[in-house]
Coordinates of C-alpha atoms and ligand atoms in Angstrom, one line a residue:
X231 CA 63.2 47.2 2.6
X232 CA 65.0 46.8 5.9
X233 CA 63.8 48.6 8.9
X234 CA 67.2 50.0 9.5
X235 CA 67.4 51.6 6.0
X236 CA 69.0 55.1 6.1
X237 CA 67.4 56.0 2.8
X238 CA 64.1 57.9 2.5
X239 CA 61.3 55.5 1.9
X240 CA 59.3 58.0 0.0
X241 CA 60.9 60.0 -2.8
X242 CA 61.2 63.7 -2.4
X243 CA 59.0 65.4 -5.0
X244 CA 60.5 67.8 -7.6
X245 CA 60.4 71.4 -6.4
X246 CA 57.8 73.7 -7.7
X247 CA 59.0 76.5 -9.9
X248 CA 58.6 79.3 -7.3
X249 CA 60.2 77.3 -4.6
X250 CA 63.2 76.6 -6.8
X251 CA 63.6 80.4 -7.6
X252 CA 63.4 81.3 -4.0
X253 CA 65.9 78.7 -2.8
X254 CA 68.3 79.8 -5.5
X255 CA 68.0 83.4 -4.4
X256 CA 68.3 82.6 -0.7
X257 CA 71.4 80.4 -1.3
X258 CA 73.4 83.6 -2.2
X259 CA 73.4 85.0 1.3
X260 CA 72.6 82.5 3.9
X261 CA 75.1 81.5 6.6
X262 CA 75.6 77.9 5.5
X263 CA 74.4 76.5 8.8
X264 CA 71.2 75.3 7.2
X265 CA 70.3 73.9 3.8
X266 CA 66.5 74.5 3.5
X267 CA 64.7 72.7 0.7
X268 CA 61.2 74.1 1.2
X269 CA 60.0 77.6 1.4
X270 CA 56.9 78.6 3.4
X271 CA 55.0 81.7 2.6
X272 CA 51.9 81.6 4.8
X273 CA 50.1 79.7 7.5
X274 CA 46.6 79.2 8.8
X275 CA 45.9 77.4 12.1
X276 CA 47.8 74.1 11.9
X277 CA 48.6 74.5 8.2
X278 CA 51.6 75.9 6.3
X279 CA 51.7 76.6 2.6
X280 CA 54.8 76.5 0.5
X281 CA 55.7 78.9 -2.3
X282 CA 53.9 76.8 -4.8
X283 CA 50.7 76.6 -2.8
X284 CA 51.2 73.1 -1.4
X285 CA 49.6 72.6 2.0
X286 CA 51.5 70.9 4.9
X287 CA 50.1 69.9 8.3
X288 CA 52.4 71.6 10.8
X289 CA 53.1 69.3 13.7
X290 CA 56.4 71.1 14.4
X291 CA 55.0 74.6 15.0
X292 CA 58.4 76.2 14.7
X293 CA 59.6 73.8 17.4
X294 CA 56.8 74.3 19.9
X295 CA 56.4 78.0 19.2
X296 CA 53.2 78.6 17.2
X297 CA 51.1 77.8 20.2
X298 CA 47.9 79.4 19.1
X299 CA 48.4 78.5 15.4
X300 CA 49.5 80.4 12.4
X301 CA 47.9 83.7 11.4
X302 CA 45.9 83.6 14.7
X303 CA 43.4 86.5 14.4
X304 CA 43.6 87.6 18.0
X305 CA 47.4 87.5 18.0
X306 CA 47.6 89.4 14.6
X307 CA 45.1 92.0 15.8
X308 CA 47.0 92.5 19.1
X309 CA 50.3 93.0 17.2
X310 CA 48.7 95.5 14.8
X311 CA 47.1 97.4 17.6
X312 CA 50.3 97.6 19.7
X313 CA 52.4 98.4 16.6
X314 CA 50.3 101.5 16.0
X315 CA 50.5 102.5 19.6
X316 CA 54.1 101.8 20.9
X317 CA 56.7 99.2 20.0
X318 CA 59.8 100.3 22.1
X319 CA 59.9 100.6 25.8
X320 CA 62.7 98.9 27.7
X321 CA 62.2 97.4 31.1
X322 CA 63.8 100.4 33.0
X323 CA 60.6 102.3 31.9
X324 CA 57.1 101.2 32.7
X325 CA 54.7 99.9 30.0
X326 CA 51.0 99.1 30.4
X327 CA 51.0 96.1 28.1
X328 CA 54.0 94.5 29.8
X329 CA 52.3 94.9 33.2
X330 CA 49.2 93.3 31.8
X331 CA 51.3 90.3 30.5
X332 CA 52.9 89.9 33.9
X333 CA 49.5 89.9 35.6
X334 CA 48.2 87.3 33.2
X335 CA 51.3 85.2 33.6
X336 CA 51.1 85.1 37.3
X337 CA 47.5 84.0 37.1
X338 CA 49.0 80.7 35.9
X339 CA 52.2 80.6 37.8
X340 CA 51.6 80.9 41.5
X341 CA 53.6 82.2 44.5
X342 CA 56.3 82.0 45.6
X343 CA 57.2 82.6 41.9
X344 CA 56.1 86.2 41.5
X345 CA 58.9 88.1 39.7
X346 CA 59.8 88.1 36.1
X347 CA 62.6 89.3 33.9
X348 CA 61.8 89.4 30.1
X349 CA 64.3 88.7 27.3
X350 CA 64.1 87.6 23.7
X351 CA 64.7 83.8 23.5
X352 CA 65.1 80.7 25.5
X353 CA 68.8 80.8 25.8
X354 CA 68.6 84.4 27.1
X355 CA 66.0 83.3 29.7
X356 CA 68.5 80.6 30.9
X357 CA 71.4 83.0 30.8
X358 CA 69.5 85.2 33.2
X359 CA 68.7 82.2 35.4
X360 CA 72.4 81.3 35.7
X361 CA 73.3 84.9 36.6
X362 CA 70.6 85.1 39.2
X363 CA 71.7 81.7 40.6
X364 CA 75.2 82.9 40.9
X365 CA 74.5 86.1 42.7
X366 CA 71.8 84.6 44.9
X367 CA 74.1 81.8 46.1
X368 CA 77.6 83.3 45.7
X369 CA 78.5 80.0 44.0
X370 CA 79.7 79.0 40.5
X371 CA 79.0 75.3 40.0
X372 CA 76.0 74.0 38.2
X373 CA 74.4 70.6 37.9
X374 CA 72.7 69.8 34.6
X375 CA 71.2 66.7 33.0
X376 CA 72.8 64.4 30.4
X377 CA 70.7 64.7 27.2
X378 CA 69.4 68.1 28.4
X379 CA 69.3 71.1 26.1
X380 CA 69.6 74.6 27.5
X381 CA 70.6 76.8 24.6
X382 CA 73.5 77.8 22.4
X383 CA 74.9 81.0 23.7
X384 CA 78.3 80.8 25.3
X385 CA 77.1 81.1 28.9
X386 CA 74.4 78.5 28.6
X387 CA 76.1 76.2 26.2
X388 CA 78.1 74.4 28.9
X389 CA 74.8 73.1 30.3
X390 CA 73.7 71.7 26.9
X391 CA 74.7 68.1 27.0
X392 CA 75.2 67.3 23.3
X393 CA 79.0 67.2 22.8
X394 CA 78.8 68.2 19.1
X395 CA 77.2 71.5 20.1
X396 CA 79.4 72.1 23.2
X397 CA 82.8 70.7 22.7
X398 CA 84.0 73.0 19.8
X399 CA 83.7 75.9 22.2
X400 CA 85.5 74.5 25.2
X401 CA 87.0 75.5 27.6
X402 CA 83.8 77.0 29.1
X403 CA 83.6 79.6 31.8
X404 CA 80.7 78.0 33.5
X405 CA 81.5 74.9 35.7
X406 CA 79.0 72.1 35.1
X407 CA 78.5 68.5 36.2
X408 CA 76.2 66.4 34.1
X409 CA 74.1 63.7 35.8
X410 CA 71.7 61.1 34.4
X411 CA 68.0 62.2 34.5
X412 CA 66.1 60.2 37.1
X413 CA 69.2 58.6 38.7
X414 CA 68.7 59.6 42.4
X415 CA 72.1 58.4 43.5
X416 CA 74.0 60.5 40.9
X417 CA 72.0 63.5 41.9
X418 CA 72.7 63.0 45.6
X419 CA 76.4 62.8 44.9
X420 CA 76.4 65.9 42.7
X421 CA 74.4 68.3 44.8
X422 CA 77.1 69.4 47.3
X423 CA 77.2 72.7 49.1
X424 CA 79.2 74.5 46.5
X425 CA 76.4 74.1 43.9
X426 CA 74.7 77.3 42.7
X427 CA 71.8 75.5 41.0
X428 CA 70.4 72.3 39.5
X429 CA 68.8 73.0 36.1
X430 CA 66.6 70.5 34.4
X431 CA 63.7 70.2 31.9
X432 CA 60.7 68.4 33.4
X433 CA 60.4 66.7 30.1
X434 CA 63.5 66.7 27.9
X435 CA 62.5 67.8 24.5
X436 CA 65.5 67.9 22.1
X437 CA 66.8 64.5 23.2
X438 CA 63.5 62.7 22.5
X439 CA 60.6 63.4 25.0
X440 CA 62.2 62.0 28.2
X441 CA 60.2 62.9 31.4
X442 CA 61.6 63.4 34.8
X443 CA 59.7 61.4 37.4
X444 CA 57.7 63.3 40.1
X445 CA 60.0 61.6 42.7
X446 CA 63.1 62.9 40.9
X447 CA 61.7 66.5 40.9
X448 CA 60.9 66.2 44.6
X449 CA 64.3 64.9 45.3
X450 CA 65.9 67.7 43.4
X451 CA 63.9 70.1 45.4
X452 CA 64.9 68.5 48.7
X453 CA 68.6 68.3 47.8
X454 CA 68.9 71.8 46.5
X455 CA 67.1 73.3 49.5
X456 CA 69.4 71.3 51.9
X457 CA 72.5 72.4 50.1
X458 CA 71.5 76.0 49.8
X459 CA 71.4 75.7 46.0
X460 CA 68.6 76.9 43.7
X461 CA 66.4 74.7 41.6
X462 CA 65.8 75.9 38.0
X463 CA 63.1 74.3 35.8
X464 CA 63.7 75.0 32.1
X465 CA 60.1 75.0 30.8
X466 CA 61.1 76.7 27.6
X467 CA 59.7 73.8 25.5
X468 CA 57.3 72.2 28.0
X469 CA 55.7 75.4 29.3
X470 CA 52.7 77.6 28.4
X471 CA 50.1 74.8 28.3
X472 CA 51.8 72.4 25.9
X473 CA 51.6 69.4 28.2
X474 CA 48.0 70.1 29.3
X475 CA 49.0 72.2 32.4
X476 CA 50.6 75.6 32.3
X477 CA 53.9 74.2 33.5
X478 CA 54.8 70.6 32.9
X479 CA 56.2 70.5 36.5
X480 CA 52.8 71.4 38.0
X481 CA 51.4 67.9 38.5
X482 CA 54.6 67.0 40.6
X483 CA 53.7 69.7 43.1
X484 CA 57.3 70.8 43.2
X485 CA 58.0 74.6 43.1
X486 CA 61.4 75.6 41.9
X487 CA 63.2 78.9 42.6
X488 CA 63.3 79.9 38.9
X489 CA 61.3 78.8 35.9
X490 CA 62.3 79.8 32.4
X491 CA 59.8 80.2 29.5
X492 CA 60.1 81.2 25.8
X493 CA 59.0 79.4 22.7
X494 CA 55.2 79.3 22.9
X495 CA 54.7 82.2 25.2
X496 CA 54.3 84.8 22.5
X497 CA 53.1 82.5 19.7
X498 CA 56.1 83.1 17.5
X499 CA 57.2 86.7 18.4
X500 CA 60.6 86.4 20.1
X501 CA 60.3 86.4 23.9
X502 CA 62.0 84.9 26.9
X503 CA 60.9 85.0 30.5
X504 CA 62.8 84.2 33.7
X505 CA 60.3 83.8 36.5
X506 CA 61.6 83.7 40.1
X507 CA 60.8 84.1 43.7
X508 CA 61.0 87.3 45.6
X509 CA 64.1 86.2 47.4
X510 CA 66.0 85.3 44.2
X511 CA 64.9 88.5 42.5
X512 CA 66.1 90.6 45.4
X513 CA 69.6 89.1 45.3
X514 CA 70.5 90.9 42.1
X515 CA 71.6 94.5 42.5
X516 CA 69.9 97.2 40.4
X517 CA 71.3 97.1 36.9
X518 CA 73.0 93.7 37.5
X519 CA 71.5 92.4 34.3
X520 CA 69.7 93.9 31.3
X521 CA 68.6 93.8 27.7
X522 CA 67.5 96.3 25.1
X523 CA 64.6 94.5 23.5
X524 CA 63.4 92.3 26.4
X525 CA 59.9 93.0 27.5
X526 CA 59.2 95.3 24.6
X527 CA 55.5 96.1 24.2
X528 CA 55.1 94.3 20.9
X529 CA 56.3 90.9 22.4
X530 CA 54.2 91.7 25.5
X531 CA 51.1 92.2 23.4
X532 CA 51.7 88.9 21.7
X533 CA 52.2 87.1 25.0
X534 CA 49.1 88.6 26.4
X535 CA 47.1 87.6 23.3
X536 CA 48.5 84.0 23.6
X537 CA 47.5 83.8 27.3
X538 CA 44.0 85.2 26.5
X539 CA 43.6 82.6 23.8
X540 CA 44.7 79.8 26.2
X541 CA 42.2 80.9 28.8
X542 CA 39.2 81.7 26.5
X543 CA 39.5 78.7 24.3
X544 CA 40.5 76.3 27.1
X545 CA 43.6 75.3 25.1
X546 CA 45.3 73.5 27.9
X547 CA 42.4 71.1 28.1
X548 CA 42.5 70.8 24.3
X549 CA 46.2 70.0 24.5
X550 CA 45.5 67.2 27.0
X551 CA 42.6 65.8 24.9
X552 CA 44.3 66.1 21.5
X553 CA 47.6 64.8 22.9
X554 CA 45.8 61.7 24.3
X555 CA 44.1 61.2 20.9
X556 CA 47.4 61.6 19.0
X557 CA 49.3 59.1 21.3
X558 CA 46.4 56.6 21.0
X559 CA 46.2 57.0 17.3
X560 CA 50.0 56.5 16.8
X561 CA 50.0 53.5 19.1
X562 CA 47.1 51.9 17.2
X563 CA 49.1 52.0 14.0
X564 CA 50.9 48.9 15.4
X565 CA 54.0 49.1 13.1
X566 CA 57.0 47.0 13.9
X567 CA 59.2 49.9 12.9
X568 CA 58.0 51.7 16.1
X569 CA 59.7 51.0 19.4
X570 CA 57.7 53.3 21.7
X571 CA 55.1 56.1 21.6
X572 CA 55.2 58.5 24.5
X573 CA 54.3 62.0 25.5
X574 CA 52.1 64.3 27.6
X575 CA 49.7 66.7 26.1
X576 CA 51.0 67.9 22.7
X577 CA 54.6 67.0 23.4
X578 CA 54.7 63.6 21.8
X579 CA 57.6 61.3 20.7
X580 CA 57.6 58.3 18.4
X581 CA 60.7 56.3 18.9
X582 CA 61.6 54.2 15.9
X583 CA 63.9 51.3 15.6
X584 CA 65.8 53.2 12.9
X585 CA 67.4 56.6 12.4
X586 CA 64.5 59.1 12.0
X587 CA 66.1 61.7 9.7
X588 CA 65.0 59.9 6.4
X589 CA 61.6 59.1 7.9
X590 CA 61.0 62.8 8.8
X591 CA 61.9 63.7 5.2
X592 CA 59.3 61.1 4.1
X593 CA 56.7 62.5 6.4
X594 CA 57.3 65.9 5.0
X595 CA 57.0 64.7 1.5
X596 CA 53.7 63.2 2.5
X597 CA 52.6 66.6 3.9
X598 CA 53.3 66.3 7.6
X599 CA 55.9 68.5 9.3
X600 CA 57.7 67.0 12.4
X601 CA 61.1 67.3 13.9
X602 CA 63.6 64.8 15.4
X603 CA 64.3 64.4 19.1
X604 CA 67.7 62.8 19.2
X605 CA 68.6 60.2 16.5
X606 CA 65.6 57.8 16.9
X607 CA 62.6 59.9 17.9
X608 CA 60.1 61.7 15.8
X609 CA 58.8 64.7 17.8
X610 CA 55.3 66.0 17.3
X611 CA 54.7 69.5 18.7
X612 CA 51.6 70.8 17.0
X613 CA 49.9 74.1 17.9
X614 CA 47.7 73.9 20.9
X615 CA 44.6 74.7 18.8
X616 CA 44.7 71.5 16.8
X617 CA 41.4 69.7 16.4
X618 CA 40.4 66.1 16.0
X619 CA 40.5 66.4 12.2
X620 CA 44.1 67.6 12.3
X621 CA 45.2 64.9 14.7
X622 CA 43.5 62.1 12.7
X623 CA 45.0 63.4 9.4
X624 CA 48.5 63.4 11.0
X625 CA 48.0 59.9 12.3
X626 CA 46.8 58.8 8.8
X627 CA 49.9 60.3 7.2
X628 CA 52.2 58.8 9.8
X629 CA 50.6 55.3 9.2
X630 CA 50.9 55.8 5.4
X631 CA 54.7 56.6 5.6
X632 CA 55.3 53.8 8.1
X633 CA 53.7 51.4 5.7
X634 CA 55.6 52.6 2.6
X635 CA 58.0 50.0 1.2
Ligands
PLP210 C1 64.4 73.1 26.8 C2 65.1 74.2 26.0 N1 65.8 75.1 26.6 C3 66.4 76.1 25.9 C4 66.2 76.3 24.6 C5 66.9 77.4 23.8 O1 65.9 78.3 23.3 P1 66.2 79.3 22.1 O2 66.4 78.4 20.9 O3 65.0 80.1 22.0 O4 67.4 80.0 22.5 C6 65.4 75.3 23.9 C7 65.3 75.4 22.4 O5 65.0 74.4 21.8 C8 64.8 74.3 24.7 O6 64.1 73.3 24.1

């Protein structure tokens, strides 16, 4: 078969009976945005089990969310304990668990970043970043990256590059200029003194694991400082240890004015966090932004459990080690269908010379869950707790599917 085939190379197996029943029942009410053809009913570490008891190795982790694995005992116990004590407590009221989460968070994220606003998702964390950038600078114009992904709500959508997501909702109320990641000249031209903020992902996830260079991050820092603009790092996908350091931007030595986190921070419980400097925080008047659920004790307990797991089990070192093993294993397959294997820690991309959608279907049929990053990249984002056995099994399944006729 040709390398550019758009057909799955491995046939999709017939559904089990329980899966078929559940999909039929689900179809009656779902929005129509998605068309699931698998039903998961439980998880365990890096494994997921479908309604008919079939095991899958989960190298998608809810798109970089299940950081400490499925059914993590510490996370489950923390949620149960907190649920029996207090679930609701908005941020205009103090809460012991939220304070403990902030203390734990700022053990990893150092000054001058020392203030945090909690929300419930990545897009909300970025919404807050945009609002703070506007009030802190008194400006309205943003610079974002081509192939960047910032979220889907109406305020943030204009900074998400993919035209298919963005254009149906134009015109937008946020003014944005897109520049090419790692193109210094384009950035120099764009960062004028009417810019509120430059927002970028240190490693672009949705578009296929594309890292910003350290020099580019440093240039963005210099240009924004000189122009009186803010620098915002969207670490929603890269953050919380996934790349082997707490923030993917850490090795660059560049400190932004705002960092946004979400996904892996609470291991699957909805959370968003907008971290900022004292100066940025102070620019917003009291009551200038808010949320009902953000910073609720249940999400805070989950976040605290995740950060405790990361510290006690040395999961950032594990992410670095397992990521290196995964990249080396994938490279060693040596298939001529593969153009490039790249990644840092457990944020790995395999660029194929063909469209990946059918290939990802074939991987799933073989028992390995992954997700695309743009049209040609298979993204692997396993839980940070994966072991050598999981990584080797994933590489074996990948090799098997690459070799399938
Ligand atoms: C870098 C980045 N920013 C923002 C978001 C939006 O997060 P959410 O889907 O939680 O709104 C995502 C989600 O994929 C992301 O990867």
